[in-house]
XYZ file of C-alpha atoms in Angstrom:
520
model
C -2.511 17.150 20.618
C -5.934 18.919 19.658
C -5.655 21.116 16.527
C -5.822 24.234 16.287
C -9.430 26.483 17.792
C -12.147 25.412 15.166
C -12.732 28.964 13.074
C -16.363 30.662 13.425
C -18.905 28.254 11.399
C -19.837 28.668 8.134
C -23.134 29.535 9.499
C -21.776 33.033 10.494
C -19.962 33.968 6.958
C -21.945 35.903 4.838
C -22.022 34.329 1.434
C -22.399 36.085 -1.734
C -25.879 35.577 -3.707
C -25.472 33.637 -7.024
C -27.900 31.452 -8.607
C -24.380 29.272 -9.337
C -22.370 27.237 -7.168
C -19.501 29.272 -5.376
C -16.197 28.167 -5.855
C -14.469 29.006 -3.012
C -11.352 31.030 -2.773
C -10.678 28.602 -6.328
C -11.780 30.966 -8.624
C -10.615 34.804 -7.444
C -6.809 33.144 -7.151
C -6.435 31.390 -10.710
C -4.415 34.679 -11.370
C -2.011 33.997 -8.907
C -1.598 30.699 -10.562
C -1.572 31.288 -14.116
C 1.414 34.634 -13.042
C 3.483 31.421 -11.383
C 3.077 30.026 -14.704
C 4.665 32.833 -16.072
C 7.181 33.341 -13.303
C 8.500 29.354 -13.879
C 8.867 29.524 -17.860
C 10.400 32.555 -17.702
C 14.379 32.757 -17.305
C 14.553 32.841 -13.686
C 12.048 30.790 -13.007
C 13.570 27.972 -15.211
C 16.940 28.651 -13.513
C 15.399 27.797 -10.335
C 13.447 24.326 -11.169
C 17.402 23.716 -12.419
C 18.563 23.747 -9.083
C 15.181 22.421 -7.333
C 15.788 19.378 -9.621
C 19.048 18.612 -8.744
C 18.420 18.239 -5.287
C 15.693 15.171 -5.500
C 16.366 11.626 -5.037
C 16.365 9.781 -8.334
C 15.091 6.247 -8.501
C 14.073 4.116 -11.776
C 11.039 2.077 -11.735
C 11.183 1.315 -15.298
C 13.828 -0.210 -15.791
C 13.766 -3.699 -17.807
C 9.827 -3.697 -17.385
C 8.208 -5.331 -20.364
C 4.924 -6.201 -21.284
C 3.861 -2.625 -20.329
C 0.161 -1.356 -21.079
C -0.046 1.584 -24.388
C 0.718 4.733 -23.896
C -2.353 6.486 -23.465
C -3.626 10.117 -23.853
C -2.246 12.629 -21.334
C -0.220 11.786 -18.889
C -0.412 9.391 -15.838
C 1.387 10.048 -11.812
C 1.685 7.349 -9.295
C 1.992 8.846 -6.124
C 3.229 6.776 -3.027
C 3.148 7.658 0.405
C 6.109 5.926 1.613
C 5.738 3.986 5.516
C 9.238 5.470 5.983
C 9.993 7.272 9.633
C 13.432 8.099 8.425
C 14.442 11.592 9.903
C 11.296 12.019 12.166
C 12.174 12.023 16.065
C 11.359 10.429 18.848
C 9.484 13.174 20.424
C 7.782 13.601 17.125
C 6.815 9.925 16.792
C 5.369 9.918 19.987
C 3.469 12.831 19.605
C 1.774 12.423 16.585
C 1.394 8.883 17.325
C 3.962 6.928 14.788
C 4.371 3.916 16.358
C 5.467 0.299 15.234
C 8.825 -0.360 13.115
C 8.389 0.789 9.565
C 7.484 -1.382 6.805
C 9.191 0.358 3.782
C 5.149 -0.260 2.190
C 3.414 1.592 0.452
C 0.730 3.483 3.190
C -0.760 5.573 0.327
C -1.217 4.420 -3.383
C -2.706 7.281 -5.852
C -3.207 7.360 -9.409
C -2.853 10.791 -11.292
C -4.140 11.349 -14.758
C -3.705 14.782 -16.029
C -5.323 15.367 -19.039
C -4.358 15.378 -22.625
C -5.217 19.092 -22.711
C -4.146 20.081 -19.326
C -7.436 20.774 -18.032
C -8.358 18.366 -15.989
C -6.835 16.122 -13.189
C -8.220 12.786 -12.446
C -6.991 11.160 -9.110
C -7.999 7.990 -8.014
C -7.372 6.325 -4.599
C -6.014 2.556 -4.430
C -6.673 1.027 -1.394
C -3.284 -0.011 0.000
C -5.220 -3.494 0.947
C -6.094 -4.295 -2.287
C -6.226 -8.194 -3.108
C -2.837 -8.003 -5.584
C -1.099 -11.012 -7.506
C 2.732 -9.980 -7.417
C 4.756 -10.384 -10.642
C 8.038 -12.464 -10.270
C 10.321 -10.176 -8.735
C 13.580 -10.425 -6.659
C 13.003 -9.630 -3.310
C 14.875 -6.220 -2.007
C 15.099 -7.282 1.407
C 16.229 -10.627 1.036
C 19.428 -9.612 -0.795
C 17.910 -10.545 -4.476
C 16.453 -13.611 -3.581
C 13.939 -14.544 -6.577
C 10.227 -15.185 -5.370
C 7.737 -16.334 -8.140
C 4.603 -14.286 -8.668
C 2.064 -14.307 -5.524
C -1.331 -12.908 -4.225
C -0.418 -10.057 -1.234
C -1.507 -6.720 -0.491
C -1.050 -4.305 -2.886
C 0.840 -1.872 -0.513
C 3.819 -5.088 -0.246
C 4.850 -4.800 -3.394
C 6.986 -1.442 -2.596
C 8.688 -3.774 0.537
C 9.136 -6.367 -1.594
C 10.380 -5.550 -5.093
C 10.626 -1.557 -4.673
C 9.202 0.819 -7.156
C 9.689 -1.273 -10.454
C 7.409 -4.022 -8.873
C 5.509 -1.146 -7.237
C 4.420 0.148 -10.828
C 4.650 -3.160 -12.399
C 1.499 -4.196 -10.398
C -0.233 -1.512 -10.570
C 0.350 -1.498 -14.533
C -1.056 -4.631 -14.623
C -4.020 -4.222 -12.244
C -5.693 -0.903 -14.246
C -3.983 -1.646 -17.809
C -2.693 2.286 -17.463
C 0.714 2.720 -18.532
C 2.797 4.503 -15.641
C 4.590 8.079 -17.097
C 5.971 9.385 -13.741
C 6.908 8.198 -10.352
C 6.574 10.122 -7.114
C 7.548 8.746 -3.420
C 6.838 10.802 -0.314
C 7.641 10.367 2.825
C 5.979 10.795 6.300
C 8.817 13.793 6.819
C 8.471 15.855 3.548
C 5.157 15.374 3.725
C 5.226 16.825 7.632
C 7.905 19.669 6.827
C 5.808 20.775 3.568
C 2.315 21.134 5.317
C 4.063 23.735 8.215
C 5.880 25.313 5.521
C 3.081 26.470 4.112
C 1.506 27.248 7.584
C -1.066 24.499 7.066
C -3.848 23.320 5.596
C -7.317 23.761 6.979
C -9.962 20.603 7.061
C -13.517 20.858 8.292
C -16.045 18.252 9.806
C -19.421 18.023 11.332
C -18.362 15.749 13.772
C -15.569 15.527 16.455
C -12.479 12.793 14.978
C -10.962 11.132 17.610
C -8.510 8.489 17.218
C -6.360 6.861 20.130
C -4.202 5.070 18.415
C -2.920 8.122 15.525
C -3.661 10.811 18.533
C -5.944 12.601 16.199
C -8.148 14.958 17.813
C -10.096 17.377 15.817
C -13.100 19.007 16.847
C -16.415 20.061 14.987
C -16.009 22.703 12.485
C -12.603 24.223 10.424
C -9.443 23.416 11.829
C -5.936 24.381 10.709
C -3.755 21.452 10.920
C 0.061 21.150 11.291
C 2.190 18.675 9.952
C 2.554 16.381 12.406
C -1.000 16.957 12.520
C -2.268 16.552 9.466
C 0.059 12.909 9.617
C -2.686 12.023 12.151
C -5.528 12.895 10.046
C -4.368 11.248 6.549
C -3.365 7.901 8.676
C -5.849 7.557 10.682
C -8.020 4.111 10.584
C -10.118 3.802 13.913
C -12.098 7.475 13.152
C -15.262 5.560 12.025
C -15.931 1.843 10.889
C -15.507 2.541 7.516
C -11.532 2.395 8.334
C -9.746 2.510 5.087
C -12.240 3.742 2.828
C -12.814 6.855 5.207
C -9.311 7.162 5.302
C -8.602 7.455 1.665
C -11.972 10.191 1.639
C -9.960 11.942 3.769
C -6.937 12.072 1.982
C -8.755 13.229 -0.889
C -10.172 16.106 1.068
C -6.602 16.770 2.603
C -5.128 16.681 -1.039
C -7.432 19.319 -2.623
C -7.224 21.628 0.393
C -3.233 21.275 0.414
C -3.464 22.537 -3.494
C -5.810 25.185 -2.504
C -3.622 26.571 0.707
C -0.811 26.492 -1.766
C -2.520 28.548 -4.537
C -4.020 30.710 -1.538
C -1.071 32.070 -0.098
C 2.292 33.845 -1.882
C 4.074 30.352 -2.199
C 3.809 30.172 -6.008
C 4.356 33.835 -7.207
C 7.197 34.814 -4.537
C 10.564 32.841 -6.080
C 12.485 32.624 -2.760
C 9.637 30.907 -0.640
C 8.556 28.705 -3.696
C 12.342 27.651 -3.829
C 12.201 27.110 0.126
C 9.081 25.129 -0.325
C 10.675 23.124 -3.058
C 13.412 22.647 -1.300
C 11.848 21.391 2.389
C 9.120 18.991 0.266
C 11.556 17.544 -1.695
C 14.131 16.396 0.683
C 12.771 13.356 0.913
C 11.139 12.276 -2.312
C 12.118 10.268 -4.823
C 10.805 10.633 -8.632
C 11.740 8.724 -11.553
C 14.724 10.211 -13.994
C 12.236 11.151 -16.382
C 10.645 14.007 -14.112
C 13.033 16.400 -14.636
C 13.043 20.187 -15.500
C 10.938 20.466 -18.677
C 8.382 18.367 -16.702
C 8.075 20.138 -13.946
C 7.498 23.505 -15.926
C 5.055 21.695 -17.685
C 3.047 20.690 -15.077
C 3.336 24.635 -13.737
C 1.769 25.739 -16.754
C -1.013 23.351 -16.794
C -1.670 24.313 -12.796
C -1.860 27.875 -14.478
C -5.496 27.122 -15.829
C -6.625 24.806 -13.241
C -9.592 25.609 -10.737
C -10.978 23.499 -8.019
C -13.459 22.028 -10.205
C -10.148 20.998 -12.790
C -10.001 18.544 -10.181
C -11.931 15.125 -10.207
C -11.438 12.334 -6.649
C -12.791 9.170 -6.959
C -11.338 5.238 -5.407
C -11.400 2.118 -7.404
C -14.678 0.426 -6.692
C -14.347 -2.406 -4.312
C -16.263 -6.312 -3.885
C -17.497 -6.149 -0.155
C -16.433 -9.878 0.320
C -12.408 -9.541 0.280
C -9.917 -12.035 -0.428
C -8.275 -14.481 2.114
C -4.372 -14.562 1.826
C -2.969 -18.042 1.254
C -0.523 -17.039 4.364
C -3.624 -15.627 6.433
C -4.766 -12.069 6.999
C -8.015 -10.209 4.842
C -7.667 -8.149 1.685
C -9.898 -5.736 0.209
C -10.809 -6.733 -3.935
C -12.208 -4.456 -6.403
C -15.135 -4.960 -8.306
C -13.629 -6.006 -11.505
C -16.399 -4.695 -13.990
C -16.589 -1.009 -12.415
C -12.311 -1.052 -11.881
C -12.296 -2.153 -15.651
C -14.942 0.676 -16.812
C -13.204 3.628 -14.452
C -9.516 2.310 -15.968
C -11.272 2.281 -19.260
C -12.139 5.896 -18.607
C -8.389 6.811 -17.617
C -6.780 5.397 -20.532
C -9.498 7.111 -23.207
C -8.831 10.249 -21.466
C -12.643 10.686 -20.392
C -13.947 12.524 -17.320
C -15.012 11.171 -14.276
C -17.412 13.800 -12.521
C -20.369 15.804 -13.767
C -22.248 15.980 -16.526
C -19.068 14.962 -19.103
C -18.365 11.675 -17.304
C -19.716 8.693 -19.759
C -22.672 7.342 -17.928
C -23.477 3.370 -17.668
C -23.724 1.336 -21.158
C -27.142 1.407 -22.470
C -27.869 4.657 -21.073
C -27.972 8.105 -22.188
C -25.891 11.126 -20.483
C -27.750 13.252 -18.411
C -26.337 16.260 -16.161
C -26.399 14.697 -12.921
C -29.211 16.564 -11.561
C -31.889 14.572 -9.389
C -34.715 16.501 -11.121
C -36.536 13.146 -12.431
C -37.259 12.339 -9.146
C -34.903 8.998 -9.383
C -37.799 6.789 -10.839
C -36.474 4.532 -14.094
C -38.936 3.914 -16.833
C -40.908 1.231 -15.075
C -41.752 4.248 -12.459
C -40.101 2.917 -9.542
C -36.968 3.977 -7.612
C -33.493 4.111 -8.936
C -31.465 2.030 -7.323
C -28.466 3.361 -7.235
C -27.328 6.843 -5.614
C -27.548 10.194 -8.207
C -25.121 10.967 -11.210
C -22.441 13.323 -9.558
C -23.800 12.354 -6.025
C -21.195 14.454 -3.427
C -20.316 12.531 -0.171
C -21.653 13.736 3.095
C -20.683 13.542 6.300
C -23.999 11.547 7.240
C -26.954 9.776 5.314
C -29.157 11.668 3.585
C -31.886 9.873 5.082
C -31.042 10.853 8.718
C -32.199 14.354 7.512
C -35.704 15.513 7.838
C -36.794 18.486 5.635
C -39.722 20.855 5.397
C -39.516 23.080 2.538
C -41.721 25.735 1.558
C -41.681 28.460 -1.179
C -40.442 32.183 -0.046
C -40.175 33.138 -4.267
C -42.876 34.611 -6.553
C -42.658 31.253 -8.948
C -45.758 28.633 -8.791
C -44.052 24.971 -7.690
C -40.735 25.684 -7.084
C -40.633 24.500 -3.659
C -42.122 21.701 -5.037
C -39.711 20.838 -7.736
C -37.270 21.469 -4.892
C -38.867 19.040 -2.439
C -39.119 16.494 -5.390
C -35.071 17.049 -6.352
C -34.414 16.657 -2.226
C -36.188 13.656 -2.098
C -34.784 11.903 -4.943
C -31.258 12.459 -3.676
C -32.566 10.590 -0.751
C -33.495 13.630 2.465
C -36.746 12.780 4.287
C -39.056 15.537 2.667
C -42.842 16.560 3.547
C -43.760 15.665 -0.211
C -45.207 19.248 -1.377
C -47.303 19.289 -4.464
C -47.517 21.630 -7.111
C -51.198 22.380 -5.682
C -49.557 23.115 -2.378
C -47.125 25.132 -3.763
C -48.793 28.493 -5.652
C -45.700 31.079 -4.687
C -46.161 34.201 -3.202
C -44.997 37.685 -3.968
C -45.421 38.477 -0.243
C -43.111 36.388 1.242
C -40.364 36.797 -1.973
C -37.230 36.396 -0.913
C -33.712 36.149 -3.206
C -31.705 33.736 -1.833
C -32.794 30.467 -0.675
C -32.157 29.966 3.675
C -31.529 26.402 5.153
C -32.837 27.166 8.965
C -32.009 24.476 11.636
C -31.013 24.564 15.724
C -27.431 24.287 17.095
C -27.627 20.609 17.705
C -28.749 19.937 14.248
C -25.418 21.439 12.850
C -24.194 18.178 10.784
C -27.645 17.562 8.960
C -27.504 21.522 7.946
C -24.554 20.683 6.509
C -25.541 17.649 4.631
C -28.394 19.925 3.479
C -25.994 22.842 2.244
C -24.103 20.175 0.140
C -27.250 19.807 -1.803
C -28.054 23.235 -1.811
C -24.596 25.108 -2.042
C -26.001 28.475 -2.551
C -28.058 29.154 0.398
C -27.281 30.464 4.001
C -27.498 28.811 6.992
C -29.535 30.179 9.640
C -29.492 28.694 13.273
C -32.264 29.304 15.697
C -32.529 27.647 19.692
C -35.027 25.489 19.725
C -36.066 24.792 16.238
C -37.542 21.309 16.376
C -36.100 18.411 14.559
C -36.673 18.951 11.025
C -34.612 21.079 8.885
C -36.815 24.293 7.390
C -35.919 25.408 3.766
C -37.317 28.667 2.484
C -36.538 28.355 -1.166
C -35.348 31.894 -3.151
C -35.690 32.973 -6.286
C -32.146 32.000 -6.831
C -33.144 28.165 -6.783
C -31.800 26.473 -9.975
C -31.588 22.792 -8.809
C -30.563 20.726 -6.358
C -26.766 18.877 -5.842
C -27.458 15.166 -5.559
C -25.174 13.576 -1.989
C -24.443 10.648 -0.880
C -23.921 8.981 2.657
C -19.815 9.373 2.091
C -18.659 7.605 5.627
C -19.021 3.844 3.395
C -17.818 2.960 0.257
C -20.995 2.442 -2.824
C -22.088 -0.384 -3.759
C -21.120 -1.678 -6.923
C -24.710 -0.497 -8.472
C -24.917 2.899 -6.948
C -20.769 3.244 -7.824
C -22.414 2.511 -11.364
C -25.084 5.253 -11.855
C -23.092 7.573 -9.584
C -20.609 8.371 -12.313
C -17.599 6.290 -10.726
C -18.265 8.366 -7.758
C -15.939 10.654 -8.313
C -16.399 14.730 -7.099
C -14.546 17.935 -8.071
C -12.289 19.767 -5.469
C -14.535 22.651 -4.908
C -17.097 20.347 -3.720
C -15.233 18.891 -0.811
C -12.640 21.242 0.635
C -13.952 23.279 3.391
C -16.475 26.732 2.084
């Protein structure tokens, strides 16, 4: 089933003019959040968490686990999505495209690190895939049966040994000690996306995929649960399979947080309750997570933002592992897993100017302004500090800029900054690039034709301050008209394949903020 009509394009919506990235919708609700901060510590609010709590499913995956990594700064959430159809009907498997028997595996494996001062969430994907050697464990399904450690796929390890082996190997993988536990199902997960009346996505292209049923056209979308089931599982969109799966789930998660902080949900006590109540029929969480947690967590959402949140994966070797039984895993690079686990456990960023850049070099603020060249005056080889993924390379996009503000070479410097972040520019000098009072203009305008809609986009990632303009028969390069609100430009990446272990290295672990993926 097709979502929902695509909203106008972004094209059409005026956009304020700011010489700073806007943070959309984020910033004019952290009110809303930090008063449902209030509203949960107070009294009532506590009350309610009371009875929210004793509703969920209880499980312990720490018991009798030794040899545990050390507890490390802030605090650490492994989130599961659970293969479980339990609940979900037939006419709702069939139409959203859940076929197969369940395997009781883990389909999504997420690592949450919230920060030691609460202002900052770190969340890095695991591919379920991922070349894994088992601990010794008894096996669940085989009635206890004992089975000495073995290489699988990470995702068997919830089949096999439940949630204790599930965090035991992931403990062991990243060295990150494990403070909470969180299993979802495919039917809270459904039930909690309508209950908040969805969650919009956005793309530049059309996703189509027979076998989920997904079926989202170009543009912003507002997806239901069933629907939005389809658009986190789905493998066959693209060939990147997994890896554009787990970008997607990314983008999913940080526009799920922002519908959430959109709408009344927090700050009205009966529908956060109802919420609650329909998400968490089907979870399990350790015995640990219980009411003084959850309020905590409240509080800390009270100062978050979409840039409080930072989405990265584990980097990954491009050969795979072979299974002794058969069948193809996916391995992580074990230097750049070891350097972004190293990161987690020291508390450290991952995105933007904070994040700790590659040893032997010096910090810089992620800007492409040095053109990319490294001291020997050739070009970097990896992709920009803080690069954000696109929907498309960089170098399918062809760019002509010119300068419509009073300031000698800024065109130039922007041309230079596009280039180095990888778009096919004209290469305008400084002598080509005087400025002129007479064609002055504030705010910079990105103007392109209707077919060129997904490179305009690619182009607006890397300048997220100007307006699109869209003229019939434009030609096939992309015309920017920089304004005197130019500061610099965001460095982007092609995001439809995972980075190579050297440009996952001067990228910054790759990670980006909310506000710089969820739909503007």
């Amino acid at each position: 089933m097709p979502a929902s009509r695509p909203q106008h394009p972004s094209s059409q919506r005026p956009r304020p003019a700011t010489g700073r990235r806007r943070r959309p919708r984020w910033g004019l609700r952290l009110s809303a959040v930090a008063a449902a901060g209030v509203l949960l510590t107070g009294g009532v609010g506590h009350a309610m968490v009371s009875t929210i709590d004793t509703g969920v499913e209880r499980v312990d995956p720490f018991h009798d686990l030794s040899n545990r990594p050390d507890t490390s700064k802030g605090l650490n959430f492994l989130l599961i999505g659970n293969d479980s159809r339990e609940g979900i009907t037939a006419e709702e498997k069939k139409k959203f495209g859940i076929g197969g028997e369940a395997c009781h595996c883990a389909d999504t494996i997420i690592l949450v690190h919230l920060s030691e001062d609460r202002e900052r969430a770190s969340v890095v994907s695991l591919p379920r895939d991922s070349y894994a050697e088992l601990p010794a464990h008894a096996f669940e399904a085989g009635g206890g049966e004992r089975h000495p450690a073995h290489p699988d796929k990470m995702n068997a390890a919830l089949s096999h040994g439940g949630p204790s082996l599930m965090v035991r190997t992931v403990e062991k993988m990243t060295g990150v000690r494990i403070d909470h536990y969180l299993e979802v199902n495919f039917l809270s997960f459904m039930r909690g996306v309508d209950e908040i009346g969805g969650v919009d996505v956005c793309t530049v292209r059309p996703l189509k995929d027979e076998k989920s049923g997904l079926d989202i056209p170009p543009g912003t979308s507002t997806l239901s649960g069933g629907e939005a089931l389809q658009y986190v599982r789905a493998r066959s969109v693209d060939p990147s399979a997994d890896f554009g799966r787990m970008q997607r789930q990314q983008k999913f998660l940080a526009a799920f947080l922002d519908k959430a902080v959109s709408t009344d949900v927090l700050l009205n006590p009966a529908k956060l309750r109802r919420t609650a109540d329909v998400m968490l029929e089907s979870v399990r969480v350790d015995p640990e997570f219980g009411v003084d947690q959850m309020l905590e967590l409240s509080r800390a959402l009270g100062g978050f933002d979409a840039s409080s949140a930072e989405l990265t994966s584990v980097p990954v070797d491009g050969a795979g592992k072979k299974l002794p039984g058969g069948g193809s895993t996916v391995a992580w690079d074990e230097d750049g897993a070891e350097r972004l686990f190293a990161a987690i456990r020291e508390d450290r960023p991952l995105a933007g100017a904070d994040a700790p850049p590659p040893e032997g070099e010096e910090a810089s603020d992620g800007s492409a302004g040095d053109g990319g060249k490294d001291e020997e005056g050739g070009e970097g080889a990896g992709a920009p500090r803080g690069a954000v993924p696109v929907e498309l390379a960089p170098e399918e996009v062809r760019v002509r800029v010119e300068n419509a503000s009073t300031t000698a070479g800024l065109a130039a410097r922007a041309d230079e900054q596009l280039a180095a972040t990888g778009f096919s520019t004209g290469g305008l000098t400084p002598e080509d690039d005087p400025g002129s009072a007479a064609t002055s203009q504030s705010r910079t305008t990105i103007t392109h034709g209707p077919e060129q809609r997904a490179e305009a986009a690619a182009l607006r990632a890397a300048l997220p301050d100007a307006q699109l303009r869209e003229v019939a028969d434009h030609g096939d390069q992309l015309l920017v008209a920089i304004g005197e609100d130019f500061d610099r430009v965001q460095p982007v990446r092609d995001g439809r394949r995972p980075m190579s272990s050297q440009e996952w290295k001067d990228g910054g672990f790759g990670a980006a903020t909310g506000d710089q993926i969820i739909c503007d």
